[in-house]
CSV table of C-alpha atoms in Angstrom, one decimal:
chain,number,residue,atom,x,y,z
A,1,MET,CA,49.8,4.6,53.9
A,2,ARG,CA,46.6,6.3,53.5
A,3,ILE,CA,46.5,8.5,56.4
A,4,GLY,CA,42.4,9.6,55.3
A,5,PRO,CA,41.1,6.4,57.3
A,6,LEU,CA,43.2,6.5,60.1
A,7,LEU,CA,42.9,10.4,61.0
A,8,GLY,CA,39.2,10.8,59.3
A,9,PRO,CA,37.0,10.0,62.1
A,10,ASP,CA,39.3,12.4,64.8
A,11,ILE,CA,39.5,15.2,62.1
A,12,LYS,CA,35.6,15.3,61.4
A,13,GLU,CA,35.1,15.1,65.8
A,14,ILE,CA,37.7,18.1,65.8
A,15,LEU,CA,35.8,19.8,63.0
A,16,LYS,CA,32.6,19.9,64.9
A,17,GLU,CA,34.4,20.5,68.6
A,18,ASP,CA,36.4,23.5,67.6
A,19,PRO,CA,37.5,24.3,63.8
A,20,ALA,CA,40.8,26.4,65.5
A,21,GLU,CA,41.9,23.6,67.0
A,22,LEU,CA,41.6,21.6,63.7
A,23,ARG,CA,43.9,24.2,62.1
A,24,ALA,CA,46.5,24.5,64.5
A,25,LEU,CA,46.7,20.9,64.4
A,26,LEU,CA,46.7,20.5,60.5
A,27,GLU,CA,49.6,22.8,60.6
A,28,GLU,CA,51.5,21.0,63.3
A,29,LEU,CA,51.1,18.1,61.1
A,30,GLU,CA,52.6,19.6,57.8
A,31,LEU,CA,50.5,17.3,55.7
A,32,HIS,CA,51.4,17.0,52.0
A,33,PRO,CA,48.2,18.5,49.8
A,34,GLU,CA,48.0,14.8,48.3
A,35,ASP,CA,47.5,13.5,52.0
A,36,LEU,CA,45.4,16.1,53.1
A,37,ALA,CA,43.4,15.3,50.0
A,38,ASP,CA,42.9,12.0,51.3
A,39,LEU,CA,41.9,13.0,54.4
A,40,VAL,CA,39.3,15.4,52.9
A,41,ALA,CA,37.8,12.5,50.6
A,42,GLU,CA,37.3,10.5,54.2
A,43,LEU,CA,35.1,13.3,55.3
A,44,GLU,CA,31.0,13.7,54.3
A,45,PRO,CA,30.8,16.5,51.8
A,46,GLU,CA,29.0,18.7,54.4
A,47,ASP,CA,32.2,18.4,56.6
A,48,ALA,CA,34.6,18.7,53.7
A,49,SER,CA,33.1,21.7,52.3
A,50,LYS,CA,33.5,23.3,56.1
A,51,LEU,CA,37.0,22.2,56.4
A,52,LEU,CA,38.4,23.6,52.9
A,53,SER,CA,36.2,26.8,53.2
A,54,GLN,CA,36.0,28.2,57.2
A,55,VAL,CA,39.1,26.2,58.5
A,56,LEU,CA,42.0,26.5,55.5
A,57,PRO,CA,42.5,29.9,53.6
A,58,ALA,CA,41.8,29.5,50.0
A,59,ASP,CA,45.2,29.4,48.5
A,60,GLU,CA,46.1,26.3,51.1
A,61,ALA,CA,42.7,24.8,50.2
A,62,ALA,CA,43.3,25.3,46.1
A,63,PRO,CA,45.8,22.5,45.7
A,64,ILE,CA,44.3,20.1,48.2
A,65,PHE,CA,41.0,20.6,46.0
A,66,GLU,CA,42.8,19.8,42.7
A,67,ARG,CA,44.0,16.5,44.0
A,68,LEU,CA,40.2,15.4,44.4
A,69,GLU,CA,38.4,13.2,42.1
A,70,ASP,CA,35.9,15.0,39.6
A,71,HIS,CA,32.9,13.1,41.9
A,72,GLU,CA,34.3,14.5,44.9
A,73,GLN,CA,34.9,17.8,43.5
A,74,GLN,CA,31.3,17.9,42.6
A,75,GLU,CA,29.5,16.6,45.5
A,76,ILE,CA,31.6,19.2,47.9
A,77,ALA,CA,31.4,21.9,45.3
A,78,VAL,CA,27.4,21.5,45.5
A,79,ALA,CA,27.6,21.7,49.4
A,80,MET,CA,29.7,24.8,49.7
A,81,PRO,CA,28.4,28.7,49.6
A,82,ALA,CA,29.2,29.9,45.5
A,83,GLU,CA,31.6,32.9,46.9
A,84,SER,CA,33.9,30.0,48.8
A,85,ILE,CA,33.7,27.8,45.8
A,86,ALA,CA,34.8,30.8,43.6
A,87,ARG,CA,38.1,32.1,46.4
A,88,ILE,CA,38.9,28.8,46.0
A,89,ALA,CA,38.9,28.2,42.5
A,90,SER,CA,40.8,31.8,41.8
A,91,GLU,CA,43.8,29.7,43.6
A,92,MET,CA,43.6,27.0,41.4
A,93,GLU,CA,46.0,26.3,38.3
A,94,PRO,CA,44.2,27.6,35.4
A,95,ASP,CA,44.0,24.2,33.8
A,96,ASP,CA,42.8,22.9,36.9
A,97,ARG,CA,40.3,25.6,37.4
A,98,ALA,CA,39.0,24.7,34.1
A,99,ASP,CA,38.6,21.2,34.7
A,100,PHE,CA,37.0,21.6,38.0
A,101,PHE,CA,34.3,24.1,36.0
A,102,SER,CA,33.7,21.4,33.5
A,103,VAL,CA,32.7,18.8,36.1
A,104,LEU,CA,30.1,21.3,37.7
A,105,PRO,CA,25.9,20.8,37.7
A,106,PRO,CA,25.2,23.8,35.0
A,107,ALA,CA,23.5,25.8,37.3
A,108,VAL,CA,26.4,25.8,40.2
A,109,GLY,CA,28.8,26.3,38.1
A,110,ASP,CA,27.1,29.3,36.4
A,111,GLU,CA,26.9,31.0,40.0
A,112,VAL,CA,30.3,29.8,40.9
A,113,PHE,CA,31.6,31.8,37.7
A,114,GLU,CA,29.5,34.7,38.3
A,115,SER,CA,31.1,35.0,41.7
A,116,LEU,CA,34.4,34.4,39.9
A,117,GLU,CA,34.2,37.1,37.4
A,118,ARG,CA,33.3,39.4,40.0
A,119,ASP,CA,36.3,39.0,42.1
A,120,ASP,CA,39.0,37.6,39.7
A,121,PRO,CA,37.8,38.6,36.5
A,122,GLN,CA,41.8,37.6,34.7
A,123,ALA,CA,40.7,34.2,36.7
A,124,ALA,CA,37.6,33.7,34.6
A,125,GLU,CA,38.9,34.7,31.4
A,126,GLU,CA,41.8,32.0,31.4
A,127,ILE,CA,38.9,29.3,32.0
A,128,ARG,CA,37.5,31.4,28.7
A,129,GLU,CA,40.7,30.8,27.0
A,130,ILE,CA,41.2,27.3,28.2
A,131,GLU,CA,37.6,25.9,27.8
A,132,GLN,CA,37.3,27.2,23.7
A,133,TYR,CA,39.6,23.8,23.3
A,134,PRO,CA,38.5,20.3,23.2
A,135,ASP,CA,39.3,17.8,26.3
A,136,THR,CA,42.0,16.2,24.7
A,137,ALA,CA,43.5,19.0,22.8
A,138,ALA,CA,47.0,20.5,23.8
A,139,GLY,CA,45.3,24.2,24.6
A,140,HIS,CA,43.0,22.2,27.5
A,141,LEU,CA,45.8,20.6,28.6
A,142,MET,CA,47.8,24.1,29.4
A,143,THR,CA,48.4,26.5,31.9
A,144,THR,CA,48.1,30.3,31.0
A,145,LYS,CA,50.8,30.8,34.3
A,146,TYR,CA,54.3,31.2,32.8
A,147,VAL,CA,57.2,33.9,33.1
A,148,PHE,CA,57.6,35.7,30.2
A,149,VAL,CA,60.3,38.9,29.6
A,150,ARG,CA,60.6,41.2,26.9
A,151,PRO,CA,64.0,41.0,24.6
A,152,HIS,CA,67.0,43.1,25.4
A,153,THR,CA,66.4,42.4,29.2
A,154,THR,CA,69.3,41.5,31.3
A,155,VAL,CA,69.7,37.8,32.7
A,156,ALA,CA,69.9,40.0,36.3
A,157,SER,CA,66.0,41.3,35.8
A,158,ALA,CA,64.9,38.2,34.1
A,159,LEU,CA,65.8,36.2,37.4
A,160,ALA,CA,63.9,38.8,39.4
A,161,VAL,CA,60.7,38.3,37.4
A,162,VAL,CA,61.3,34.5,38.2
A,163,ARG,CA,61.6,35.5,42.0
A,164,ALA,CA,58.6,37.7,41.7
A,165,PHE,CA,56.6,34.6,40.2
A,166,VAL,CA,57.9,32.4,42.6
A,167,LYS,CA,56.7,34.5,45.5
A,168,GLU,CA,52.9,35.3,44.0
A,169,ASN,CA,52.7,31.5,42.4
A,170,ALA,CA,54.3,29.1,45.2
A,171,ASP,CA,52.6,26.0,43.5
A,172,SER,CA,53.1,27.3,40.2
A,173,PRO,CA,55.6,25.1,37.9
A,174,ILE,CA,58.0,26.9,36.4
A,175,TYR,CA,60.9,25.8,34.5
A,176,ASN,CA,61.9,28.0,31.3
A,177,VAL,CA,61.7,31.8,30.5
A,178,TYR,CA,59.8,32.6,27.5
A,179,VAL,CA,60.6,35.8,25.5
A,180,MET,CA,58.1,37.6,23.9
A,181,GLY,CA,58.4,39.7,21.3
A,182,GLU,CA,55.5,42.2,19.3
A,183,ASN,CA,52.1,40.6,19.4
A,184,GLU,CA,52.8,38.5,22.3
A,185,LYS,CA,54.9,36.1,19.7
A,186,LEU,CA,57.0,33.5,21.1
A,187,VAL,CA,60.8,34.6,19.7
A,188,GLY,CA,63.0,32.9,22.4
A,189,LEU,CA,63.1,30.4,25.4
A,190,ALA,CA,65.7,30.1,28.3
A,191,SER,CA,65.9,27.3,30.7
A,192,LEU,CA,66.1,28.1,34.6
A,193,ARG,CA,69.8,26.5,34.3
A,194,GLU,CA,70.6,28.6,31.6
A,195,LEU,CA,69.8,31.4,33.5
A,196,VAL,CA,71.4,30.7,36.4
A,197,ALA,CA,74.6,29.8,34.3
A,198,ALA,CA,75.0,32.9,32.8
A,199,GLU,CA,76.6,36.3,33.7
A,200,PRO,CA,73.8,38.6,35.3
A,201,VAL,CA,74.8,41.6,32.9
A,202,GLU,CA,74.1,39.6,29.8
A,203,ASN,CA,71.1,40.4,27.1
A,204,ILE,CA,68.7,37.4,27.5
A,205,ASP,CA,68.7,37.7,23.5
A,206,ASP,CA,72.6,36.0,23.8
A,207,VAL,CA,71.5,33.3,26.2
A,208,ALA,CA,67.5,32.4,24.5
A,209,ARG,CA,67.2,29.7,22.1
A,210,THR,CA,65.5,30.2,19.2
A,211,ASN,CA,65.1,27.0,17.6
A,212,ILE,CA,62.0,26.1,20.5
A,213,ILE,CA,60.0,22.5,20.3
A,214,THR,CA,56.3,23.9,20.9
A,215,VAL,CA,52.8,22.5,20.2
A,216,PRO,CA,49.8,23.8,18.5
A,217,PRO,CA,46.6,24.5,20.5
A,218,LEU,CA,44.7,21.3,18.9
A,219,LEU,CA,47.1,19.0,19.1
A,220,ASP,CA,45.9,15.8,20.2
A,221,GLN,CA,47.2,15.3,24.1
A,222,GLU,CA,48.8,12.0,23.5
A,223,GLU,CA,50.6,13.4,20.6
A,224,VAL,CA,51.8,16.0,23.3
A,225,ALA,CA,53.0,13.3,25.8
A,226,ARG,CA,55.0,11.9,22.6
A,227,THR,CA,56.7,15.0,21.4
A,228,MET,CA,57.8,16.1,25.0
A,229,ALA,CA,58.9,11.9,25.6
A,230,LYS,CA,60.8,12.4,22.1
A,231,TYR,CA,62.7,15.7,23.5
A,232,ASP,CA,63.2,15.0,27.0
A,233,LEU,CA,61.1,18.4,28.1
A,234,ALA,CA,59.4,19.2,31.2
A,235,ALA,CA,57.5,21.7,29.6
A,236,ILE,CA,56.5,22.8,26.3
A,237,PRO,CA,55.2,26.0,24.9
A,238,VAL,CA,51.5,26.0,23.3
A,239,VAL,CA,52.2,28.4,20.4
A,240,ASP,CA,49.8,28.9,17.5
A,241,ASP,CA,50.2,29.2,13.4
A,242,LYS,CA,51.1,32.8,13.9
A,243,GLY,CA,53.7,32.2,16.2
A,244,ILE,CA,51.4,33.5,19.3
A,245,LEU,CA,52.2,31.9,22.8
A,246,HIS,CA,48.9,30.8,24.3
A,247,GLY,CA,50.5,28.4,27.3
A,248,MET,CA,52.5,25.8,28.5
A,249,ILE,CA,52.1,22.1,29.4
A,250,THR,CA,53.9,20.6,31.9
A,251,ILE,CA,55.3,17.3,33.0
A,252,ASP,CA,53.2,16.9,35.7
A,253,ASP,CA,49.7,16.8,33.4
A,254,ILE,CA,51.5,14.5,30.8
A,255,VAL,CA,51.9,12.2,33.4
A,256,ASP,CA,48.2,12.5,34.5
A,257,VAL,CA,47.4,11.9,30.9
A,258,LEU,CA,49.7,8.9,30.3
A,259,THR,CA,48.4,7.5,33.4
A,260,GLN,CA,44.5,7.7,32.3
A,261,GLU,CA,45.6,6.6,28.4
A,262,GLN,CA,46.9,3.5,29.9
A,263,THR,CA,43.9,2.5,32.4
A,264,GLU,CA,41.8,3.0,29.1
A,265,ASP,CA,43.9,0.8,27.0
A,266,VAL,CA,43.9,-1.9,29.8
A,267,GLN,CA,40.1,-1.7,30.0
A,268,LYS,CA,39.6,-2.1,26.2
A,269,ILE,CA,42.1,-5.0,26.2
A,270,GLY,CA,40.2,-6.5,28.4
A,271,GLY,CA,36.8,-5.6,26.4
A,272,VAL,CA,35.4,-3.2,28.8
A,273,GLU,CA,33.9,0.1,28.9
A,274,PRO,CA,36.3,2.5,31.2
A,275,LEU,CA,34.8,3.6,34.4
A,276,ASP,CA,33.6,6.9,34.9
A,277,VAL,CA,34.0,7.0,38.6
A,278,PRO,CA,36.3,5.0,41.2
A,279,TYR,CA,35.5,1.5,41.2
A,280,PHE,CA,34.0,1.3,44.7
A,281,GLN,CA,31.9,4.8,43.8
A,282,THR,CA,30.3,2.6,41.0
A,283,SER,CA,27.2,1.7,41.3
A,284,PHE,CA,25.7,-2.1,40.8
A,285,PHE,CA,23.8,-1.0,37.4
A,286,SER,CA,26.5,0.8,35.6
A,287,PHE,CA,29.2,-1.5,36.7
A,288,ILE,CA,27.0,-4.9,35.1
A,289,LYS,CA,26.6,-2.0,32.0
A,290,LYS,CA,30.0,-1.7,31.2
A,291,ARG,CA,31.1,-5.1,31.6
A,292,ALA,CA,27.7,-6.9,29.7
A,293,GLY,CA,30.0,-7.4,26.5
A,294,TRP,CA,32.8,-9.0,28.6
A,295,LEU,CA,30.6,-10.7,30.6
A,296,ILE,CA,28.3,-12.3,28.0
A,297,ILE,CA,31.4,-13.5,26.3
A,298,LEU,CA,32.7,-15.2,29.6
A,299,PHE,CA,29.1,-17.1,30.2
A,300,PHE,CA,28.8,-18.5,27.0
A,301,GLU,CA,32.5,-19.7,27.5
A,302,GLU,CA,31.6,-21.4,30.2
A,303,PHE,CA,28.2,-23.0,29.0
A,304,PHE,CA,29.9,-24.4,25.9
A,305,THR,CA,33.2,-25.7,28.3
A,306,GLN,CA,30.9,-27.1,30.7
A,307,THR,CA,28.4,-28.9,27.4
A,308,ALA,CA,31.7,-30.2,26.4
A,309,LEU,CA,32.9,-31.7,29.5
A,310,ARG,CA,29.4,-33.1,30.0
A,311,HIS,CA,29.3,-34.8,26.7
A,312,TYR,CA,32.9,-36.0,26.9
A,313,GLN,CA,32.1,-37.9,30.6
A,314,LEU,CA,28.6,-39.2,29.1
A,315,ILE,CA,31.2,-40.9,26.2
A,316,MET,CA,33.4,-42.3,28.5
A,317,GLU,CA,30.8,-44.0,30.5
A,318,ALA,CA,29.4,-45.1,27.7
A,319,VAL,CA,32.6,-46.6,26.8
């Protein structure tokens, strides 16, 4: 059941009267970020902006913001101070952050990026890294947050790195630990299962695999999905032709890709252009434009069918 329509009016009223009380209420409800995103989507952009920037801390607002539709992110961002958006963007996953900046109006995006660059230069650099690749390429789909260690690290030390990463990046997925050699080249990979099963004093070089399934940054996202499905991978590293590790793609991103591609394929089978925004957010004229070809075919099919039936009836009456 969607909680947005159910709680939306009450949340809006409490937000207006006592934001501190709303903060306490949300903590008590312990809602999943997906449910909170559903709730935020029911609010007006100004109210959603207030909730995300004044009621919730940036690290809690980020996973909610990531789950909003593109047009919802855009509308809320326009209503929010650039500094507040930048703080939330800083806490977002690198790939989601890059996607967010791609939907912002240029003037707003430039202002927010300048603020982000001042407060979190690394986050700004991650956007540049991802944005250099086409939207449908592996490089645009990857996250640049991953766990790596150097060769000759002990298993105990590697697990300590994992624990530190999890504490600092609570919402970031982690499946593998990558072994990085000179010049950031990927030389090995060990899953968390393999690390936990190994003896703490073992060297990670003896645990890690060197025959690694990777994808290049420019590979189409559908091919990435096929590769991960073929080898039953939860995550796959993105490595260039020099062997340098640029990031990783996780299964949740692939699910999003498959869902999007499946929707577009179904729309193409129906002879229609894909809608750029949700069905009920589409204007009448945009809807007609997208569906024009199919509607014309249906019109003429109905016209000729009715004409043929009328002629048949006339013939039968004459007989």
